[in-house]
Short mmCIF file of C-alpha atoms and ligand atoms in Angstrom, two decimals:
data_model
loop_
_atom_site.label_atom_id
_atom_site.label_comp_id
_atom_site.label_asym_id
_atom_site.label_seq_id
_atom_site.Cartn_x
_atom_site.Cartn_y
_atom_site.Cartn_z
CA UNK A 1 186.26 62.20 106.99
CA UNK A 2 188.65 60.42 108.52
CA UNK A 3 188.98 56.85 109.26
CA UNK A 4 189.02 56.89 113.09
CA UNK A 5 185.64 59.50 112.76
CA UNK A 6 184.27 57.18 109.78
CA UNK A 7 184.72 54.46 112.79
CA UNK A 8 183.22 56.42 115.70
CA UNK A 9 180.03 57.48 113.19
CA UNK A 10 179.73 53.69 111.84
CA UNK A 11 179.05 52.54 115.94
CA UNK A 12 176.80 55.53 116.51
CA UNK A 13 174.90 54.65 113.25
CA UNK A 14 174.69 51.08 115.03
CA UNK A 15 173.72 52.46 117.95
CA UNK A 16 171.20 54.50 116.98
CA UNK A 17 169.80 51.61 114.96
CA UNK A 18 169.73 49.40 117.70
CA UNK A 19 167.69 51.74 120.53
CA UNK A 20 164.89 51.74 117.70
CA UNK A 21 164.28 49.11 119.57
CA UNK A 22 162.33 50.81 122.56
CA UNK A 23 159.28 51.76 120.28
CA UNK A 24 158.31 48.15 120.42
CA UNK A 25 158.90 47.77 124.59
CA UNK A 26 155.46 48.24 125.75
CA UNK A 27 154.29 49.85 129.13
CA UNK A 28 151.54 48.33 131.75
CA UNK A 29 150.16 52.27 131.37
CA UNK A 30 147.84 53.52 128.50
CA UNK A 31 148.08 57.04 126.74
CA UNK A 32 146.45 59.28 127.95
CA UNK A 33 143.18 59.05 125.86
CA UNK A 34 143.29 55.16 126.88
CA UNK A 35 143.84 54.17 123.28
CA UNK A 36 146.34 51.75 123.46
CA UNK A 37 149.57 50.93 125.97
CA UNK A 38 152.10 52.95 125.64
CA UNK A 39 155.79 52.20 124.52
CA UNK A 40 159.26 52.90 126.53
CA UNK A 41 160.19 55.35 123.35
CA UNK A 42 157.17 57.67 123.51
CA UNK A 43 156.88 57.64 127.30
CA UNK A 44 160.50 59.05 127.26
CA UNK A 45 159.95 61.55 124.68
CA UNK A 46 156.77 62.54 127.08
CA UNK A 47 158.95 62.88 130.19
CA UNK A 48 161.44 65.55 128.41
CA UNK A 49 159.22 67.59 127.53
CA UNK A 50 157.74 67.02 130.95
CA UNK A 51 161.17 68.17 132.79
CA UNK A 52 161.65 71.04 130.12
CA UNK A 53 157.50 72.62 131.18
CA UNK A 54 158.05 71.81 134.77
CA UNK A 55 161.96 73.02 135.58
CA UNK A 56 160.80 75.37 137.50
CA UNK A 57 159.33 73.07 140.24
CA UNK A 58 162.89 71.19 140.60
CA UNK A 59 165.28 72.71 143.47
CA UNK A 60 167.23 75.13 142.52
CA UNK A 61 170.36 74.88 140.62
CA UNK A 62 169.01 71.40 138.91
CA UNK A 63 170.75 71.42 136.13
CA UNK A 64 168.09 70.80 133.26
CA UNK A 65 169.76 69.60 130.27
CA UNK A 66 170.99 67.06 132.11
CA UNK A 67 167.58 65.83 133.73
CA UNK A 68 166.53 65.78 129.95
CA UNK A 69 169.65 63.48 128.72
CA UNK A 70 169.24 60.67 131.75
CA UNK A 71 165.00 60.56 130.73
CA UNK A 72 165.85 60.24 127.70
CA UNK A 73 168.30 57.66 128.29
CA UNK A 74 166.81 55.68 130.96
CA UNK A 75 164.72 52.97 129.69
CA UNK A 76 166.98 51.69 127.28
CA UNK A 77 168.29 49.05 129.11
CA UNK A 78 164.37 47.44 129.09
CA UNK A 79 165.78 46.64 125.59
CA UNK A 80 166.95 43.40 127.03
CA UNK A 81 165.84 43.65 130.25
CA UNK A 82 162.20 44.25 129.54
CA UNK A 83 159.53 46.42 131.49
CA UNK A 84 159.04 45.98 134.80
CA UNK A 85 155.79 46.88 136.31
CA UNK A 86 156.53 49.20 139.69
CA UNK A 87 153.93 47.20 141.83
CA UNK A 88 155.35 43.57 140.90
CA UNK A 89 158.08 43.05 143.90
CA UNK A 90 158.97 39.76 142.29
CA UNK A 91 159.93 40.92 138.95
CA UNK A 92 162.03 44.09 140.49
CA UNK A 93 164.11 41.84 142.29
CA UNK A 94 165.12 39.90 139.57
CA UNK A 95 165.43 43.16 137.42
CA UNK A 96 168.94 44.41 138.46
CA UNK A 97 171.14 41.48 136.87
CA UNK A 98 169.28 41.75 133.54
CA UNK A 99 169.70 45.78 133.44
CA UNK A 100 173.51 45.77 134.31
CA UNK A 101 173.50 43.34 131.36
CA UNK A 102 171.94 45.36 128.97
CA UNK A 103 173.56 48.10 129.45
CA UNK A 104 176.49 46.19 129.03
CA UNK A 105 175.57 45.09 125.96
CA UNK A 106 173.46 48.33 124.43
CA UNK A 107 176.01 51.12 125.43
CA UNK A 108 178.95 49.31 124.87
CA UNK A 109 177.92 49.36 121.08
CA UNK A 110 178.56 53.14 121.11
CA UNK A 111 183.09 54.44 121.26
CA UNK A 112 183.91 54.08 124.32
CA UNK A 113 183.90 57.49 125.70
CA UNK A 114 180.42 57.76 124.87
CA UNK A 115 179.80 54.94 126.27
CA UNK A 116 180.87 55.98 129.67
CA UNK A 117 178.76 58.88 129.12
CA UNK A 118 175.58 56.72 128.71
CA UNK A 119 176.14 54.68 131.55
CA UNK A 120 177.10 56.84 134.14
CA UNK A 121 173.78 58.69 132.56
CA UNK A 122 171.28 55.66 133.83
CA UNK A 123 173.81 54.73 137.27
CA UNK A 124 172.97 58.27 138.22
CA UNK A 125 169.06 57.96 137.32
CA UNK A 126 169.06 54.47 139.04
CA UNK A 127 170.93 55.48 142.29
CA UNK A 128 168.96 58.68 142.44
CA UNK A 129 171.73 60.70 144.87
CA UNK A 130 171.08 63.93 143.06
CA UNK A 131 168.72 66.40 142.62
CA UNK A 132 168.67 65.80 138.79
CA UNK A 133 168.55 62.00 139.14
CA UNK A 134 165.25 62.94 141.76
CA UNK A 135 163.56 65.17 140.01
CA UNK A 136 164.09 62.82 136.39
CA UNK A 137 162.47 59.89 138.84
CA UNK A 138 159.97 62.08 140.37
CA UNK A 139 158.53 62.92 136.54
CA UNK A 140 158.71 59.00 135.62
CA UNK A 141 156.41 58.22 138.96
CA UNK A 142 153.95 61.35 137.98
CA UNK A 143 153.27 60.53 134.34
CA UNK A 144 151.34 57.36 134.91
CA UNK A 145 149.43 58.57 137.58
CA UNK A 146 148.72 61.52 135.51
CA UNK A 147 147.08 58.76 132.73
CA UNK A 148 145.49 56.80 135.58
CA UNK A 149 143.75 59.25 136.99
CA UNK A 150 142.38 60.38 133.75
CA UNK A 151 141.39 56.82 132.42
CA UNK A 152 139.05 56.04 135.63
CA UNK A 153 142.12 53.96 137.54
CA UNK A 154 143.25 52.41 134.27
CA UNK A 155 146.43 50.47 134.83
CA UNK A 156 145.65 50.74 138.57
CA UNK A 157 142.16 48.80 138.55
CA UNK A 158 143.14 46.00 136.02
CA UNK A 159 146.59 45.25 138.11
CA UNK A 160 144.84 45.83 141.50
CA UNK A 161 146.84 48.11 143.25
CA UNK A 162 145.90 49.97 145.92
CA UNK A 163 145.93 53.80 147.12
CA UNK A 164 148.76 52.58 149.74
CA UNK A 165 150.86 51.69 147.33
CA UNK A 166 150.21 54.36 144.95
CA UNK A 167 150.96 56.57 147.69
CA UNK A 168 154.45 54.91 148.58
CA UNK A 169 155.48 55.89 144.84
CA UNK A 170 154.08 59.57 145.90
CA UNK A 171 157.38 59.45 148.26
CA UNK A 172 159.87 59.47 145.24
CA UNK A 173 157.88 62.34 143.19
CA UNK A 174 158.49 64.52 147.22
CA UNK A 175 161.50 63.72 146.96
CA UNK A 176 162.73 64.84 143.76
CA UNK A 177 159.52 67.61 143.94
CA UNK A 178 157.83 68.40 146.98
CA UNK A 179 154.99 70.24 144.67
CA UNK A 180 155.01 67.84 142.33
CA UNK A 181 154.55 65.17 144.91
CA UNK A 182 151.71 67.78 146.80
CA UNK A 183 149.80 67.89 142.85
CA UNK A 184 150.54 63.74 142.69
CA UNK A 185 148.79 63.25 146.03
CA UNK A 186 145.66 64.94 145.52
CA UNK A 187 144.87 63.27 142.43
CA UNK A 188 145.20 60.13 144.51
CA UNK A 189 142.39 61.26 146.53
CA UNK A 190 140.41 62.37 143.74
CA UNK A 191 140.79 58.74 142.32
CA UNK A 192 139.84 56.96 145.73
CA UNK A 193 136.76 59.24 146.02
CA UNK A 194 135.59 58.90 142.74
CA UNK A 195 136.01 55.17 143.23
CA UNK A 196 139.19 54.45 140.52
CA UNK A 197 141.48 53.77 142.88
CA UNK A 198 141.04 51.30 145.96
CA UNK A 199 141.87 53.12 149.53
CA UNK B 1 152.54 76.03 147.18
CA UNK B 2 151.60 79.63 146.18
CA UNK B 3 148.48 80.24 144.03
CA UNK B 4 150.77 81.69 141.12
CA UNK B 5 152.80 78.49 141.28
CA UNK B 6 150.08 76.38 141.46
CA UNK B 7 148.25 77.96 138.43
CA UNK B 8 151.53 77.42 136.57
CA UNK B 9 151.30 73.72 137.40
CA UNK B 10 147.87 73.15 136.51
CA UNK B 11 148.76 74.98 132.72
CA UNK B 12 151.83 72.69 132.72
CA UNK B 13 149.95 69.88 133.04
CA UNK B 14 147.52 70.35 131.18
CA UNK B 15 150.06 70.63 128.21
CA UNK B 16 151.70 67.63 129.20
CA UNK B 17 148.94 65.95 128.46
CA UNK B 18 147.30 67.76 125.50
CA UNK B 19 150.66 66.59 123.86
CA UNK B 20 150.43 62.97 124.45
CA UNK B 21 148.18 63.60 121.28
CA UNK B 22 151.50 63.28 119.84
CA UNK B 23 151.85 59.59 120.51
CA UNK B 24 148.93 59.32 117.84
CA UNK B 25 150.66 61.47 114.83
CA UNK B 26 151.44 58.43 112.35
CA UNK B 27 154.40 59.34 110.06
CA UNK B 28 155.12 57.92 106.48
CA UNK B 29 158.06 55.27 107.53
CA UNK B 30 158.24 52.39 109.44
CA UNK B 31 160.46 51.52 112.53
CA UNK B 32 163.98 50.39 111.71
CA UNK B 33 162.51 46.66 111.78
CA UNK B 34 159.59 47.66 109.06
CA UNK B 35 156.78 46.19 111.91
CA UNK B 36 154.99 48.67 111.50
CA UNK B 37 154.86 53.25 110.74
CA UNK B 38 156.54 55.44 113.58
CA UNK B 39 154.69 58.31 115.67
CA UNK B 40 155.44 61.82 115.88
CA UNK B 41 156.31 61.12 119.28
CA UNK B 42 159.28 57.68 119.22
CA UNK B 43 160.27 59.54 116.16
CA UNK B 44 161.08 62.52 118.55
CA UNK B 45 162.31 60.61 121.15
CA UNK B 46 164.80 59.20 118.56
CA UNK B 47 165.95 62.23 117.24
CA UNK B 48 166.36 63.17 120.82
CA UNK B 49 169.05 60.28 121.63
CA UNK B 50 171.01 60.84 117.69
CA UNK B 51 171.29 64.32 118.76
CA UNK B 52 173.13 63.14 122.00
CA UNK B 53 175.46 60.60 120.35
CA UNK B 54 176.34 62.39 117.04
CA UNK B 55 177.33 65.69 118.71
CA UNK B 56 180.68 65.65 117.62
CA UNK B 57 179.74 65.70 113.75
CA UNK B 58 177.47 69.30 114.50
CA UNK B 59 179.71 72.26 114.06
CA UNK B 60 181.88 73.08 116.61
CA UNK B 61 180.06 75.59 119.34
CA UNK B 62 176.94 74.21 118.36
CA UNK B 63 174.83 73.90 122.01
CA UNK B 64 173.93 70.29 121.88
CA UNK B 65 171.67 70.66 124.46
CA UNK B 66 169.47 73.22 122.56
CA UNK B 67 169.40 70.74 119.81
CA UNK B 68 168.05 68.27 122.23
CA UNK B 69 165.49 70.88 123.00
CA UNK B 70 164.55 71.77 119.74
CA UNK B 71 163.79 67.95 118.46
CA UNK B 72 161.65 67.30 121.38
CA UNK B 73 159.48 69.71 120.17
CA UNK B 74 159.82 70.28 116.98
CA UNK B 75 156.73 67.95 115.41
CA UNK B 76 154.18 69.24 118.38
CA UNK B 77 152.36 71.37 116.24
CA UNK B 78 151.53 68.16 114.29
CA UNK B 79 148.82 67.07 116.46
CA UNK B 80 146.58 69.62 114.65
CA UNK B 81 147.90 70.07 111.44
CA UNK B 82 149.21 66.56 110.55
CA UNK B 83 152.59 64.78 109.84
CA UNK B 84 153.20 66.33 105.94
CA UNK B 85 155.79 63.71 103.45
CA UNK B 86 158.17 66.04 102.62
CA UNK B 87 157.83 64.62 99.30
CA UNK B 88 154.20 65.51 98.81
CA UNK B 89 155.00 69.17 97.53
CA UNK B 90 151.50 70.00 97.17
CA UNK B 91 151.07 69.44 101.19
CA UNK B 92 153.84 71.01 101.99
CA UNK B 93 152.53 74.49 100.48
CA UNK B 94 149.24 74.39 102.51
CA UNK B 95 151.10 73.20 105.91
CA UNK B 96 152.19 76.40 106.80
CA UNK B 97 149.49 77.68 107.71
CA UNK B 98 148.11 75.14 109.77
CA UNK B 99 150.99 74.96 111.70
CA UNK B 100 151.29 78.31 112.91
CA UNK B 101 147.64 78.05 114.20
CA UNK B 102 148.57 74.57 115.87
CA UNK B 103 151.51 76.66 117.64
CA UNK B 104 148.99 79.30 118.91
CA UNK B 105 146.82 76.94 120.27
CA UNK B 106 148.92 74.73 121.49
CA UNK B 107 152.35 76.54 122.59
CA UNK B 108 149.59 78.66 124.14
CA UNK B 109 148.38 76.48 127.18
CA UNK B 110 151.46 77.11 128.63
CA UNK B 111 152.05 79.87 131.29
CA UNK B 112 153.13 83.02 128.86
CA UNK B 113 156.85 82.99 128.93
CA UNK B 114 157.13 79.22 128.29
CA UNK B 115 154.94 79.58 125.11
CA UNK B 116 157.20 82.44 123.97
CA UNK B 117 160.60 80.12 124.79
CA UNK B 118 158.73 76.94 123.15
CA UNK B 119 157.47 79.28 120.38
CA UNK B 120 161.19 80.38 119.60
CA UNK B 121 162.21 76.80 119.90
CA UNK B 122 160.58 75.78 117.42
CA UNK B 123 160.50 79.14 115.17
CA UNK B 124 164.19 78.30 115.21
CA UNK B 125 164.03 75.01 113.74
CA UNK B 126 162.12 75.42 111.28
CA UNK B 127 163.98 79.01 109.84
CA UNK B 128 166.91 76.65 110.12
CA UNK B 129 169.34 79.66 110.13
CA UNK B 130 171.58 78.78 113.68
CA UNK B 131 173.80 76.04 113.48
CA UNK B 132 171.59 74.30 116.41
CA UNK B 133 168.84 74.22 114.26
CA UNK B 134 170.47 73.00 111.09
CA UNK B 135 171.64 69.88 112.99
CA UNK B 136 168.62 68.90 113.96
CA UNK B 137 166.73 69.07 110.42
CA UNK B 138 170.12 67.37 109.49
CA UNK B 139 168.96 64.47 111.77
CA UNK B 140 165.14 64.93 111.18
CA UNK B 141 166.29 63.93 107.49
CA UNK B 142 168.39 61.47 108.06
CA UNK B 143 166.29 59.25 110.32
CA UNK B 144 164.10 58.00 107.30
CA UNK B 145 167.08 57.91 105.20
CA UNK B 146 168.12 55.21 107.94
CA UNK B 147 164.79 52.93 107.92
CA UNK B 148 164.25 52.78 104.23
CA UNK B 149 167.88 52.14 103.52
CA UNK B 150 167.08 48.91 106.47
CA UNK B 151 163.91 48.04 104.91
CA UNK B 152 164.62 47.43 100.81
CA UNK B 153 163.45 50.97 100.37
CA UNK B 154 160.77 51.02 102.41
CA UNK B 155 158.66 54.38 102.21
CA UNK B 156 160.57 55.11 99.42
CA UNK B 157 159.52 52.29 97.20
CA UNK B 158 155.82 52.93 98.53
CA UNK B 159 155.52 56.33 97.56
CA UNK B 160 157.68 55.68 94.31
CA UNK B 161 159.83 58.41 95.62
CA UNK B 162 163.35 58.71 93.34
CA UNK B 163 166.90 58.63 94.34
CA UNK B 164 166.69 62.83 92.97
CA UNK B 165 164.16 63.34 95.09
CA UNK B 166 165.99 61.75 98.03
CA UNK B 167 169.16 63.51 97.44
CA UNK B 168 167.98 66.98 97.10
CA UNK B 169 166.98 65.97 100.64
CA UNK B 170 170.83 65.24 101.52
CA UNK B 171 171.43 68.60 101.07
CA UNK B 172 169.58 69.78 103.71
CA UNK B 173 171.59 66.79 105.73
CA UNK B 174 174.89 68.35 104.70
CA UNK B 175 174.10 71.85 105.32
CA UNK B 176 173.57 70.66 109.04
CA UNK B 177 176.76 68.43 109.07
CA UNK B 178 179.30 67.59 106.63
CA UNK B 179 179.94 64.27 107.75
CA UNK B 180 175.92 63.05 107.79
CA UNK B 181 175.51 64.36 104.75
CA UNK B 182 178.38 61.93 103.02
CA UNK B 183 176.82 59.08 104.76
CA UNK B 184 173.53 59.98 104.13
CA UNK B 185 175.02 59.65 100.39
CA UNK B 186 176.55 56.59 100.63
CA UNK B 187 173.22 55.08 101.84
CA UNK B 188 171.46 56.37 98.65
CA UNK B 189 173.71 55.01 96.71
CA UNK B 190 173.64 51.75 98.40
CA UNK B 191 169.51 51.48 98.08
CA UNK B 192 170.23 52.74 93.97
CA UNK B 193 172.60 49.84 93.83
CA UNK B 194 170.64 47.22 95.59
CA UNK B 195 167.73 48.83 93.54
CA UNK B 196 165.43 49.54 96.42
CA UNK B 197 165.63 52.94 95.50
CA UNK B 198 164.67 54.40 91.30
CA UNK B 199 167.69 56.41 89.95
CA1 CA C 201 157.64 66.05 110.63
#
């Protein structure tokens, strides 16, 4: 091998070391059985094999892979940074600085092209101009409402939130999935009739 | 939505969250920090991101994205037959088995040509004969290699597994990538040195 390889593997190595890390960032949601919360790591792995099953409800010419690469990718920064619970305005605001720090700090451990790779990766999740970016967002809103409605409101009754709100988060699944935002909206109403969700 | 599409999504989803199951598959080793054993599903997840930034030690032509693919799914049929230690040869021999009826069942929720594709996916990695699926064992093996090396031997010592044993595992590492498999080395002989790890 040579040196300047031996370097580039030694910070991936480092890397990959470091983003163990997201096993222990844990989730307001529970698995789906209710067992326990879930962690940032597992939730990720959940949502790629989400996007791979459901492709076929993204607009056409989404380019897959790629979907798969920024879920994978796109909690990392909640290294530092922490989770943030969708329904707590306060803590979103405050959110941005800390997650432009840690990805400072997290991909800049990686060579630099790779790097640039991982960040433009999460600016294009966060900024969510493309379809890919949309539909990856779209399968991070539906997942917990998807463990929600199957744990009798779950995270929903113990934080409070309402079917308003819930709904507003419906928006961003339409947009990056109008039938996976059609599917996310009627097991919103099944939760407010069966009583798990406030109207 | 049309009534094929829709009967699509309602399969799909119902995978999606048959495999959270996965979340509960406890493996042998520990997370990098030795807190506490890893699940089927992080462990994926994991795999999933060393894939991404080791690409350039794979073969050349090897589809990166396919390894991706493969290492997302590749412990699924777990959640019936059980995480096996690879150094528990007795398990091992019985595992087959049990797999292949956990890929029936399982692959088979899904509409009929996304079992087949899943199916092949992970037919692949296991036959190991495409360069795609040789890099991901490669990592599969490594990833322990990794935490016990961080944790004074950790599974290892536990399971009084030997250096010999460890290194006929490196094998399999180099067969997927040159480069891994002479750090993979170089670890081993670091835990025989430190003497976390029996000759
Ligand atoms: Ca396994």
């Amino acid at each position: 091998m040579t040196i300047a390889l031996q370097e580039r593997l030694d910070a991936q190595i480092t890397f990959a070391m470091e983003i163990d890390k997201l096993k222990r960032i844990i989730r307001r949601n529970t698995l789906i059985d209710g067992s326990r919360r879930e962690n940032d790591a597992e939730h990720s792995w959940h949502l790629g094999m989400m996007a791979m099953v459901m492709a076929e409800h993204a607009p056409p010419g989404t380019d897959l892979d790629k979907v798969v690469a920024m879920l994978l990718v796109h909690d990392i920064v909640e290294i530092d940074a922490g989770d943030t619970y969708i329904y707590d305005t306060v803590a979103v605001e405050g959110q941005a600085a800390l997650e432009q720090a840690a990805a400072d700090r997290i991909f800049g451990m990686l060579p630099e092209d790779q790097c640039r790779r991982m960040r433009a990766l999460w600016d294009e999740f966060e900024e969510r101009r493309t379809s890919e970016a949309r539909f990856a967002k779209a399968l991070d809103r539906l997942a917990p409402i998807l463990a929600n409605h199957h744990n009798e409101g779950g995270s929903w009754a113990l934080n409070k939130v309402t079917a308003r709100q819930v709904l507003e988060k419906v928006q961003i699944i339409t947009e990056g999935s109008p039938a996976l935002g059609e599917f996310a909206a009627r097991l919103i109403e099944s939760s407010v009739a069966n009583g798990h969700l406030a109207p």
